[in-house]
Coordinates of C-alpha atoms in Angstrom, one line a residue:
Chain J
X109 CA -18.7 -26.6 -18.9
X110 CA -18.8 -30.3 -18.3
X111 CA -19.2 -29.7 -14.6
X112 CA -22.8 -28.8 -15.0
X113 CA -23.7 -32.1 -16.6
X114 CA -21.4 -34.0 -14.3
X115 CA -22.9 -32.5 -11.2
X116 CA -26.6 -32.7 -12.0
X117 CA -27.1 -35.4 -14.6
X118 CA -26.9 -35.3 -18.4
X119 CA -29.5 -32.7 -19.4
X120 CA -29.3 -30.0 -16.8
X121 CA -29.7 -26.6 -18.6
X122 CA -27.7 -23.8 -17.0
X123 CA -29.5 -23.6 -13.6
X124 CA -30.3 -20.2 -12.3
X125 CA -29.6 -21.1 -8.8
X126 CA -26.6 -23.4 -8.7
X127 CA -25.0 -25.0 -5.7
X128 CA -21.5 -23.8 -5.1
X129 CA -19.1 -26.8 -5.4
X130 CA -15.4 -26.9 -4.9
X131 CA -15.3 -23.7 -3.0
X132 CA -13.9 -25.5 0.0
X133 CA -10.8 -26.3 -2.1
X134 CA -10.0 -22.7 -2.8
X135 CA -10.7 -21.5 0.8
X136 CA -7.2 -22.2 2.2
X137 CA -5.5 -20.4 -0.6
X138 CA -8.0 -17.5 -0.4
X139 CA -7.4 -17.1 3.3
X140 CA -3.6 -17.2 2.7
X141 CA -3.7 -14.7 -0.1
X142 CA -6.0 -12.4 1.8
X143 CA -3.9 -12.3 4.9
X144 CA -0.5 -12.3 3.4
X145 CA -1.0 -10.5 0.1
X146 CA -4.1 -8.3 -0.1
X147 CA -4.2 -7.1 3.5
X148 CA -0.5 -6.1 3.7
X149 CA -0.6 -4.3 0.3
X150 CA -3.9 -2.6 1.2
X151 CA -2.4 -1.4 4.5
X152 CA 0.7 -0.1 2.8
X153 CA -1.4 1.9 0.4
X154 CA -3.6 3.2 3.1
X155 CA -0.7 4.5 5.1
X156 CA 0.2 6.7 2.1
X157 CA -2.9 8.8 2.9
X158 CA -2.9 8.4 6.7
X159 CA 0.7 9.0 7.7
X160 CA 2.1 11.2 9.0
X161 CA -1.2 13.2 8.8
X162 CA -4.4 12.2 6.9
X163 CA -4.6 13.7 3.5
X164 CA -2.7 13.7 0.2
X165 CA 0.4 15.5 1.5
X166 CA 2.6 12.6 0.5
X167 CA 1.4 12.7 -3.1
X168 CA 1.8 16.5 -3.3
X169 CA 5.4 16.1 -2.0
X170 CA 6.1 13.3 -4.6
X171 CA 4.9 15.4 -7.5
X172 CA 6.2 18.7 -6.2
X173 CA 9.8 17.8 -5.8
X174 CA 12.3 17.9 -8.6
X175 CA 14.3 15.0 -7.1
X176 CA 11.3 12.7 -7.2
X177 CA 10.2 13.8 -10.6
X178 CA 13.7 13.0 -11.9
X179 CA 13.4 9.5 -10.4
X180 CA 10.1 9.1 -12.2
X181 CA 11.7 10.4 -15.4
X182 CA 14.7 8.0 -15.0
X183 CA 12.3 5.1 -14.5
X184 CA 10.2 5.8 -17.6
X185 CA 13.2 6.7 -19.8
X186 CA 15.2 3.6 -18.9
X187 CA 12.1 1.3 -19.2
X188 CA 11.2 2.9 -22.6
X189 CA 14.8 2.5 -23.9
X190 CA 15.0 -1.1 -22.7
X191 CA 11.6 -1.8 -24.4
X192 CA 12.7 -0.2 -27.7
X193 CA 16.1 -1.9 -27.8
X194 CA 14.7 -5.3 -26.8
X195 CA 12.1 -5.0 -29.6
X196 CA 14.7 -4.0 -32.2
X197 CA 16.9 -6.9 -31.3
X198 CA 14.1 -9.3 -30.4
X199 CA 12.1 -9.0 -33.6
X200 CA 14.8 -10.3 -36.0
X201 CA 15.8 -13.0 -33.6
X202 CA 12.2 -14.2 -33.1
X203 CA 11.7 -14.1 -36.9
X204 CA 14.9 -16.1 -37.5
X205 CA 13.9 -18.6 -34.8
X206 CA 10.5 -19.1 -36.4
X207 CA 12.0 -20.1 -39.8
X208 CA 15.5 -21.4 -39.1
X209 CA 16.4 -25.1 -39.5
X210 CA 15.3 -27.1 -36.4
X211 CA 18.7 -28.0 -35.2
X212 CA 19.9 -24.4 -34.9
X213 CA 16.7 -23.2 -33.2
X214 CA 17.0 -25.8 -30.4
X215 CA 20.5 -24.6 -29.6
X216 CA 19.3 -21.0 -29.5
X217 CA 16.3 -21.9 -27.4
X218 CA 18.5 -23.7 -24.9
X219 CA 20.6 -20.6 -24.6
X220 CA 17.5 -18.4 -24.2
X221 CA 16.1 -20.6 -21.4
X222 CA 19.4 -20.9 -19.7
X223 CA 19.9 -17.2 -19.5
X224 CA 16.2 -16.8 -18.3
X225 CA 16.7 -19.3 -15.6
X226 CA 20.1 -18.3 -14.4
X227 CA 20.1 -16.5 -11.1
X228 CA 19.4 -12.8 -11.5
X229 CA 22.1 -11.8 -9.1
X230 CA 24.7 -13.9 -10.9
X231 CA 23.8 -12.3 -14.2
X232 CA 23.8 -8.8 -12.8
X233 CA 27.2 -9.4 -11.1
X234 CA 28.6 -10.5 -14.4
X235 CA 27.6 -7.2 -16.0
X236 CA 29.0 -5.3 -13.0
X237 CA 32.4 -6.9 -13.8
X238 CA 32.1 -6.8 -17.6
X239 CA 31.1 -3.1 -17.7
X240 CA 33.6 -1.6 -15.3
X241 CA 36.3 0.7 -16.4
X242 CA 38.9 -2.0 -16.6
X243 CA 36.3 -4.6 -17.7
X244 CA 36.2 -6.8 -20.7
X245 CA 33.9 -4.6 -22.8
X246 CA 36.0 -1.4 -22.3
X247 CA 39.2 -3.4 -23.0
X248 CA 37.7 -4.8 -26.2
X249 CA 36.5 -1.4 -27.4
X250 CA 40.0 0.1 -26.8
X251 CA 41.6 -2.9 -28.4
X252 CA 39.5 -2.5 -31.5
X253 CA 40.6 1.2 -31.6
X254 CA 37.0 2.5 -31.2
X255 CA 37.7 4.5 -28.1
X256 CA 40.9 5.9 -26.4
X257 CA 39.6 6.2 -22.9
X258 CA 37.4 3.7 -21.0
X259 CA 33.7 4.6 -21.1
X260 CA 31.7 5.0 -18.0
X261 CA 29.4 2.0 -18.6
X262 CA 28.4 1.2 -15.1
X263 CA 27.0 3.1 -12.1
X264 CA 24.9 5.1 -14.5
X265 CA 21.8 4.7 -16.6
X266 CA 23.8 3.2 -19.5
X267 CA 24.7 0.3 -17.2
X268 CA 21.1 -0.1 -16.1
X269 CA 19.9 -0.1 -19.7
X270 CA 22.4 -2.7 -20.8
X271 CA 21.8 -5.0 -17.9
X272 CA 18.0 -4.7 -18.1
X273 CA 17.9 -5.2 -21.9
X274 CA 19.9 -8.4 -21.3
X275 CA 17.4 -9.6 -18.8
X276 CA 14.3 -8.6 -20.8
X277 CA 15.4 -10.0 -24.2
X278 CA 14.0 -13.6 -23.7
X279 CA 10.7 -12.1 -22.5
X280 CA 10.2 -10.4 -25.8
X281 CA 11.7 -13.0 -28.1
X282 CA 9.6 -15.9 -26.8
X283 CA 6.1 -14.3 -27.3
X284 CA 7.1 -12.8 -30.6
X285 CA 8.3 -16.2 -31.8
X286 CA 4.9 -17.6 -31.1
X287 CA 3.2 -14.8 -33.0
X288 CA 5.4 -15.0 -36.1
X289 CA 5.1 -18.8 -36.2
X290 CA 1.4 -18.5 -36.5
X291 CA 1.5 -16.2 -39.5
X292 CA 0.5 -18.0 -42.7
X293 CA 3.4 -18.0 -45.1
X294 CA 0.9 -17.8 -48.0
X295 CA 0.0 -14.3 -47.1
X296 CA 3.5 -13.3 -47.9
X297 CA 3.6 -15.4 -51.1
X298 CA 0.4 -13.6 -52.2
X299 CA 2.0 -10.2 -51.5
X300 CA 5.0 -11.3 -53.6
X301 CA 2.8 -12.5 -56.4
X302 CA 1.1 -9.2 -56.4
X303 CA 4.4 -7.6 -57.1
X304 CA 5.5 -6.5 -53.6
X305 CA 9.3 -6.5 -53.2
X306 CA 11.0 -7.8 -50.1
X307 CA 11.0 -4.5 -48.2
X308 CA 7.3 -4.0 -49.0
X309 CA 6.5 -7.5 -47.8
X310 CA 8.3 -6.8 -44.6
X311 CA 6.8 -3.4 -43.8
X312 CA 3.3 -3.9 -45.2
X313 CA 2.6 -7.6 -44.4
X314 CA 4.9 -9.2 -41.9
X315 CA 5.3 -6.2 -39.5
X316 CA 1.6 -5.4 -39.4
X317 CA 0.7 -9.1 -38.9
X318 CA 3.2 -9.3 -36.0
X319 CA 2.1 -6.0 -34.5
X320 CA -0.3 -7.3 -31.8
X321 CA 2.4 -9.6 -30.5
X322 CA 5.0 -6.8 -30.6
X323 CA 2.7 -4.5 -28.7
X324 CA 1.9 -7.1 -26.1
X325 CA 5.5 -8.1 -25.6
X326 CA 6.7 -4.5 -25.5
X327 CA 4.1 -3.6 -22.9
X328 CA 5.1 -6.6 -20.8
X329 CA 8.8 -5.7 -20.9
X330 CA 8.0 -2.0 -20.2
X331 CA 5.9 -2.9 -17.2
X332 CA 8.4 -5.4 -15.8
X333 CA 11.2 -2.8 -16.2
X334 CA 9.2 -0.2 -14.3
X335 CA 9.2 -2.2 -11.1
X336 CA 12.7 -3.7 -11.3
X337 CA 14.8 -3.3 -8.2
X338 CA 17.9 -5.5 -8.1
X339 CA 19.5 -4.7 -11.5
X340 CA 19.0 -0.9 -11.3
X341 CA 20.3 -0.7 -7.8
X342 CA 23.5 -2.7 -8.6
X343 CA 24.2 -1.3 -12.1
X344 CA 22.9 2.2 -11.6
X345 CA 24.7 4.7 -9.4
X346 CA 23.3 6.3 -6.3
X347 CA 22.7 9.4 -8.4
X348 CA 20.4 7.6 -10.8
X349 CA 17.7 6.0 -8.7
X350 CA 14.7 4.3 -10.1
X351 CA 11.2 4.0 -8.7
X352 CA 11.5 0.6 -7.0
X353 CA 14.7 1.7 -5.2
X354 CA 12.9 4.9 -4.1
X355 CA 10.2 2.8 -2.5
X356 CA 12.8 0.6 -0.8
X357 CA 14.7 3.6 0.4
X358 CA 11.7 5.4 1.9
X359 CA 10.9 2.3 3.9
X360 CA 14.3 1.0 4.8
X361 CA 16.5 3.9 5.4
X362 CA 14.1 6.8 5.9
X363 CA 11.4 4.8 7.7
X364 CA 8.9 7.0 6.0
X365 CA 5.9 4.7 5.4
X366 CA 3.6 7.4 4.1
X367 CA 5.9 8.4 1.2
X368 CA 6.8 4.7 0.6
X369 CA 3.2 3.8 0.3
X370 CA 2.5 6.7 -2.0
X371 CA 5.4 5.8 -4.3
X372 CA 4.2 2.2 -4.2
X373 CA 0.7 3.2 -5.2
X374 CA 2.0 5.2 -8.2
X375 CA 4.0 2.1 -9.4
X376 CA 1.0 -0.1 -8.8
X377 CA -1.5 2.0 -10.6
X378 CA 0.8 2.4 -13.7
X379 CA 1.6 -1.3 -13.7
X380 CA -2.0 -2.5 -13.4
X381 CA -3.4 0.0 -15.9
X382 CA -0.8 -1.1 -18.5
X383 CA -1.7 -4.7 -17.8
X384 CA -5.3 -3.9 -18.4
X385 CA -4.2 -2.4 -21.8
X386 CA -2.2 -5.5 -22.5
X387 CA -5.1 -7.8 -21.8
X388 CA -7.1 -5.9 -24.4
X389 CA -4.3 -6.4 -26.9
X390 CA -3.9 -10.1 -26.2
X391 CA -7.7 -10.4 -26.3
X392 CA -7.9 -8.8 -29.8
X393 CA -5.0 -10.8 -31.1
X394 CA -6.3 -14.1 -29.9
X395 CA -10.0 -14.2 -29.5
X396 CA -9.9 -17.7 -28.1
X397 CA -8.2 -16.4 -25.0
X398 CA -5.2 -17.8 -23.4
Chain U
X280 CA 9.1 -15.9 -49.0
X281 CA 10.0 -13.9 -45.9
X282 CA 8.9 -16.9 -43.9
X283 CA 10.9 -19.4 -45.9
X284 CA 14.5 -19.5 -44.7
X285 CA 16.0 -20.9 -47.9
X286 CA 14.3 -18.2 -50.0
X287 CA 15.4 -15.2 -48.0
X288 CA 18.5 -14.6 -50.1
X289 CA 21.1 -12.4 -48.5
X290 CA 18.6 -11.3 -45.8
X291 CA 19.1 -14.7 -44.4
X292 CA 22.7 -13.8 -43.4
X293 CA 21.6 -10.6 -41.7
X294 CA 19.0 -12.5 -39.6
X295 CA 21.5 -15.3 -38.8
X296 CA 24.2 -12.8 -37.7
X297 CA 21.8 -10.9 -35.4
X298 CA 20.6 -14.2 -33.9
X299 CA 24.0 -15.6 -33.3
X300 CA 25.3 -12.3 -31.9
X301 CA 22.2 -12.2 -29.5
X302 CA 22.9 -15.8 -28.5
X303 CA 26.5 -14.9 -27.8
X304 CA 25.3 -11.8 -25.8
X305 CA 23.0 -14.0 -23.7
X306 CA 25.7 -16.5 -23.1
X307 CA 28.6 -14.1 -22.4
X308 CA 27.9 -13.3 -18.8
X309 CA 27.2 -16.9 -17.8
X310 CA 30.4 -18.2 -19.4
X311 CA 32.4 -15.2 -18.2
X312 CA 31.4 -15.7 -14.6
X313 CA 32.3 -19.4 -14.7
X314 CA 35.7 -18.6 -16.2
X315 CA 36.4 -15.8 -13.6
X316 CA 35.6 -18.0 -10.7
X317 CA 38.7 -20.1 -11.6
X318 CA 40.8 -17.0 -12.4
X319 CA 43.7 -16.2 -10.0
X320 CA 43.3 -12.4 -10.2
X321 CA 41.6 -10.8 -7.3
X322 CA 40.8 -7.8 -9.5
X323 CA 38.8 -9.9 -11.9
X324 CA 41.2 -9.3 -14.8
X325 CA 40.2 -11.2 -17.9
X326 CA 41.9 -13.3 -19.2
X327 CA 43.2 -14.1 -15.8
X328 CA 47.0 -14.5 -15.2
X329 CA 46.5 -18.0 -13.9
X330 CA 43.9 -20.6 -12.8
X331 CA 43.0 -21.5 -9.2
X332 CA 40.4 -23.1 -6.9
X333 CA 41.2 -20.4 -4.3
X334 CA 37.7 -18.7 -4.4
X335 CA 35.9 -22.0 -4.1
X336 CA 38.0 -23.0 -1.0
X337 CA 37.3 -19.5 0.4
X338 CA 33.6 -20.0 -0.2
X339 CA 33.5 -23.4 1.4
X340 CA 35.7 -22.2 4.3
X341 CA 33.4 -19.4 5.3
X342 CA 30.6 -20.8 7.5
X343 CA 28.4 -17.8 6.6
X344 CA 28.2 -18.8 2.9
X345 CA 27.4 -22.4 3.8
X346 CA 24.8 -21.4 6.4
X347 CA 23.0 -19.0 4.0
X348 CA 23.0 -21.7 1.3
X349 CA 21.5 -24.2 3.8
X350 CA 18.9 -21.6 4.9
X351 CA 18.0 -21.0 1.2
X352 CA 17.7 -24.7 0.6
X353 CA 15.5 -25.3 3.7
X354 CA 13.2 -22.5 2.8
X355 CA 13.0 -23.5 -0.8
X356 CA 12.1 -27.1 0.1
X357 CA 9.4 -26.1 2.6
X358 CA 8.0 -23.6 0.1
X359 CA 8.0 -26.2 -2.6
X360 CA 6.0 -28.7 -0.5
X361 CA 3.5 -26.2 0.7
X362 CA 3.1 -24.6 -2.7
X363 CA 2.4 -27.9 -4.4
X364 CA 0.0 -29.1 -1.8
X365 CA -1.9 -25.8 -1.6
X366 CA -1.7 -25.5 -5.4
X367 CA -3.2 -28.9 -5.8
X368 CA -6.2 -28.4 -3.5
X369 CA -6.8 -24.9 -5.0
X370 CA -6.6 -26.2 -8.6
X371 CA -9.1 -28.9 -7.9
X372 CA -11.4 -26.2 -6.5
X373 CA -10.8 -23.9 -9.5
X374 CA -11.0 -26.4 -12.3
X375 CA -13.7 -28.8 -11.0
X376 CA -15.7 -26.4 -8.9
X377 CA -18.5 -24.1 -9.9
X378 CA -19.1 -21.1 -7.8
X379 CA -19.5 -17.4 -8.1
X380 CA -16.5 -15.3 -9.0
X381 CA -14.5 -18.4 -9.9
X382 CA -12.6 -16.7 -12.7
X383 CA -12.1 -13.6 -10.7
X384 CA -10.6 -15.7 -7.9
X385 CA -8.2 -17.4 -10.3
X386 CA -7.1 -14.0 -11.5
X387 CA -6.6 -12.9 -7.9
X388 CA -4.5 -15.9 -7.1
X389 CA -2.2 -15.1 -10.1
X390 CA -1.8 -11.4 -9.3
X391 CA 1.4 -11.8 -7.3
X392 CA 3.0 -12.8 -10.6
X393 CA 2.4 -9.4 -12.2
X394 CA 2.7 -7.1 -9.2
X395 CA 6.1 -5.4 -8.8
X396 CA 7.9 -7.5 -6.3
X397 CA 9.2 -4.5 -4.4
X398 CA 5.6 -3.5 -3.5
X399 CA 4.9 -6.9 -2.0
X400 CA 8.3 -6.9 -0.2
X401 CA 7.7 -3.6 1.4
X402 CA 4.1 -4.4 2.4
X403 CA 5.1 -7.8 4.0
X404 CA 8.0 -6.2 5.7
X405 CA 5.7 -3.7 7.5
X406 CA 3.2 -6.5 8.3
X407 CA 5.9 -8.9 9.7
X408 CA 7.5 -6.1 11.7
X409 CA 4.2 -5.6 13.5
X410 CA 3.5 -9.3 14.2
X411 CA 7.1 -10.3 14.9
X412 CA 7.7 -12.5 11.9
X413 CA 10.5 -10.4 10.4
X414 CA 13.8 -12.2 10.1
X415 CA 12.2 -15.6 10.9
X416 CA 12.1 -18.8 8.9
X417 CA 8.3 -18.7 9.0
X418 CA 8.4 -15.1 7.6
X419 CA 10.7 -16.2 4.7
X420 CA 8.5 -19.2 3.9
X421 CA 5.3 -17.2 3.9
X422 CA 6.6 -14.5 1.7
X423 CA 8.2 -16.9 -0.8
X424 CA 5.0 -18.9 -0.8
X425 CA 3.1 -15.8 -1.9
X426 CA 5.3 -15.6 -5.0
X427 CA 5.5 -19.4 -5.7
X428 CA 1.9 -20.2 -5.3
X429 CA 0.7 -18.6 -8.6
X430 CA 3.2 -20.7 -10.6
X431 CA 2.0 -23.8 -8.8
X432 CA -1.7 -23.0 -9.4
X433 CA -1.0 -22.3 -13.0
X434 CA 0.9 -25.5 -13.8
X435 CA -1.4 -27.8 -11.8
X436 CA -4.6 -26.2 -13.1
X437 CA -3.6 -26.5 -16.7
X438 CA -2.6 -30.2 -16.2
X439 CA -6.0 -30.8 -14.5
X440 CA -7.9 -29.1 -17.3
X441 CA -6.2 -31.5 -19.7
X442 CA -7.3 -34.5 -17.7
X443 CA -10.6 -36.2 -18.6
X444 CA -12.6 -36.5 -15.3
X445 CA -14.6 -39.4 -16.6
X446 CA -11.5 -41.6 -16.1
X447 CA -11.6 -40.8 -12.4
X448 CA -15.4 -41.4 -12.4
X449 CA -14.8 -44.8 -14.0
X450 CA -12.4 -45.7 -11.1
X451 CA -15.1 -44.8 -8.6
X452 CA -17.7 -46.9 -10.6
X453 CA -15.2 -49.8 -10.4
X454 CA -15.3 -49.5 -6.6
X455 CA -12.6 -47.1 -5.6
X456 CA -13.4 -44.4 -3.1
X457 CA -13.4 -40.9 -4.5
X458 CA -10.2 -40.1 -2.6
X459 CA -8.6 -43.3 -3.7
X460 CA -9.5 -42.6 -7.3
X461 CA -8.0 -39.1 -7.0
X462 CA -4.7 -40.4 -5.5
X463 CA -4.3 -43.5 -7.7
X464 CA -5.7 -42.3 -11.0
X465 CA -5.8 -38.5 -11.2
X466 CA -2.5 -37.7 -9.5
X467 CA -0.3 -39.9 -11.6
X468 CA -2.1 -38.5 -14.7
X469 CA -1.3 -34.9 -13.8
X470 CA 2.2 -35.7 -12.4
X471 CA 3.9 -33.5 -15.1
X472 CA 1.9 -30.5 -13.8
X473 CA 2.9 -31.3 -10.2
X474 CA 6.5 -31.7 -11.3
X475 CA 6.6 -28.3 -13.0
X476 CA 4.8 -26.8 -10.0
X477 CA 7.5 -28.2 -7.8
X478 CA 10.4 -27.0 -10.0
X479 CA 9.0 -23.5 -10.5
X480 CA 8.2 -23.1 -6.7
X481 CA 11.7 -24.3 -5.8
X482 CA 13.4 -21.9 -8.2
X483 CA 11.2 -19.0 -7.3
X484 CA 12.1 -19.4 -3.7
X485 CA 15.8 -20.3 -4.3
X486 CA 16.4 -17.3 -6.6
X487 CA 14.2 -14.8 -4.8
X488 CA 16.2 -11.7 -3.8
X489 CA 13.9 -8.6 -3.4
X490 CA 11.5 -10.0 -0.7
X491 CA 14.4 -11.8 1.0
X492 CA 16.4 -8.6 1.4
X493 CA 13.5 -7.2 3.5
X494 CA 12.9 -10.5 5.3
X495 CA 16.5 -11.2 6.3
X496 CA 18.0 -10.5 9.7
X497 CA 21.7 -10.5 10.7
X498 CA 21.3 -14.1 11.9
X499 CA 19.1 -15.4 9.1
X500 CA 19.8 -14.7 5.5
X501 CA 19.4 -16.6 2.2
X502 CA 22.2 -17.2 -0.3
X503 CA 21.0 -14.5 -2.7
X504 CA 20.9 -12.0 0.2
X505 CA 24.4 -13.0 1.1
X506 CA 25.5 -12.4 -2.5
X507 CA 23.7 -9.1 -2.5
X508 CA 25.3 -7.9 0.7
X509 CA 28.7 -9.0 -0.5
X510 CA 28.3 -7.2 -3.8
X511 CA 27.4 -4.0 -2.1
X512 CA 30.9 -4.0 -0.5
X513 CA 33.1 -5.3 -3.3
X514 CA 33.2 -7.4 -6.5
X515 CA 35.2 -10.3 -4.9
X516 CA 35.7 -13.4 -7.0
X517 CA 34.2 -15.4 -4.2
X518 CA 30.9 -14.1 -5.5
X519 CA 31.9 -15.5 -9.0
X520 CA 32.4 -18.9 -7.3
X521 CA 29.0 -18.7 -5.6
X522 CA 27.3 -17.5 -8.8
X523 CA 28.8 -20.4 -10.7
X524 CA 27.4 -22.9 -8.3
X525 CA 24.0 -21.2 -8.6
X526 CA 24.3 -21.4 -12.4
X527 CA 25.3 -25.1 -12.1
X528 CA 22.3 -25.8 -10.0
X529 CA 20.1 -24.2 -12.7
X530 CA 21.6 -26.3 -15.5
X531 CA 21.1 -29.4 -13.4
X532 CA 17.5 -28.5 -12.7
X533 CA 16.9 -27.7 -16.4
X534 CA 18.4 -31.0 -17.5
X535 CA 16.3 -32.8 -14.9
X536 CA 13.1 -31.1 -16.2
X537 CA 14.0 -32.1 -19.8
X538 CA 14.6 -35.7 -18.7
X539 CA 11.5 -36.0 -16.6
X540 CA 9.4 -34.4 -19.5
X541 CA 10.7 -37.1 -21.8
X542 CA 10.1 -39.9 -19.4
X543 CA 6.5 -38.7 -18.6
X544 CA 5.7 -38.4 -22.3
X545 CA 6.5 -42.1 -22.9

């Protein structure tokens, strides 16, 4: 806003033809992003319709094969599960963080940030060890008498779901915390004065007020889960591939650029369209924009 | 009343229990790995039968671990410098400039943040194969820079938006050249943004795995790639030692950020 008055004196109305200023500054980054980001991704996607023969053969093959459909199903089921579980755990935690005494919250926040910043491979490795047949989790469950035989918690979708939920939790707690903090406590007092009991206050006031934040956070976690590569490939077995691994496999082991590009396009389209939906949510919830 | 902790009644204890359990859940793997790295059991039995530094000495005795750590560090430092410089110039353009499609351009610069990394990794892999940059230091730096730059632009832009340009103008009126005013007035004022840009860029590059898996060659690999490759073979406690060092670095960086934030605020 101020740039108009800065550039052309105090009382310049919005000029119809304005000189472009500052474009030189963004040129290096624009060149860099075009050459090393847009062009490579565009070429990859193009190859999906050009290789091995021009046409939509790759896409037909992706949709037509039961193997690939199962991978799509795995990806969506795991991402959905991770989203729902993160939301179920994350909401009470975010709620507690928003109202707990300061000293306690700062400790929890430190733990949240530490786990978020800790190397992804280190955390995934920890779960590989914790979840194995002879691992701590199985031992504890047996020790508590809950199970007789060790459960298969790793090298399957259970392992992926546990590991991914672990990684996604901070990503849902932090935005939800922001939303709940902004809710005016007097709205809940008003509900209570009007005779609502605790449960009604929760389900008819607090949850609906937090809903935009929950939707935005859930979408973000879902989208991030869809494209995850490292955790699913280390905690999932070879039999339970997810979409990102499929893309990597097409390219690395099968050297099939056409199919790799096609699978990448599917992931990209789903990701970007869900982001577009999320932008709408965030826009509605916070008209000032962020 | 639901937003007043003291008036929650017994619901308070439910919330508190869930929160503490979640905190424990988040902390468990980190503490567990650190403990295991000192455990004497090769089979990662917990609690371990004894304590040892064996895995650390194995880690430091293997030149490949050290080499990959050095590679990671080199790449991360170069990426950090380039990312802050490029982010600075770009932010000046984005925040101060006025040109067509400015907001669209900013959105474009931030896109690598939301794109699934595997798509970028595969695309760059194909591109670098063709132009001969695969498995090279330059290839690593470029691909990590694509991922780090958005964080840099975001932190520096927001710092620059919060800075009142008239202070810089005042310095020019007092006789400083425009460049001098930028360097001696504006840069110190947005130093917290530059600092976060540097930390985010460094960590983005240092921790990056997916792109690095595709960029690496038998002769050149980063520490995360070395961890990844080792994990695919077995769960050796040496990885626990390497992971603990990675976690330690994170804690040091986090503490540094907290300290610098405090100093800059004063």
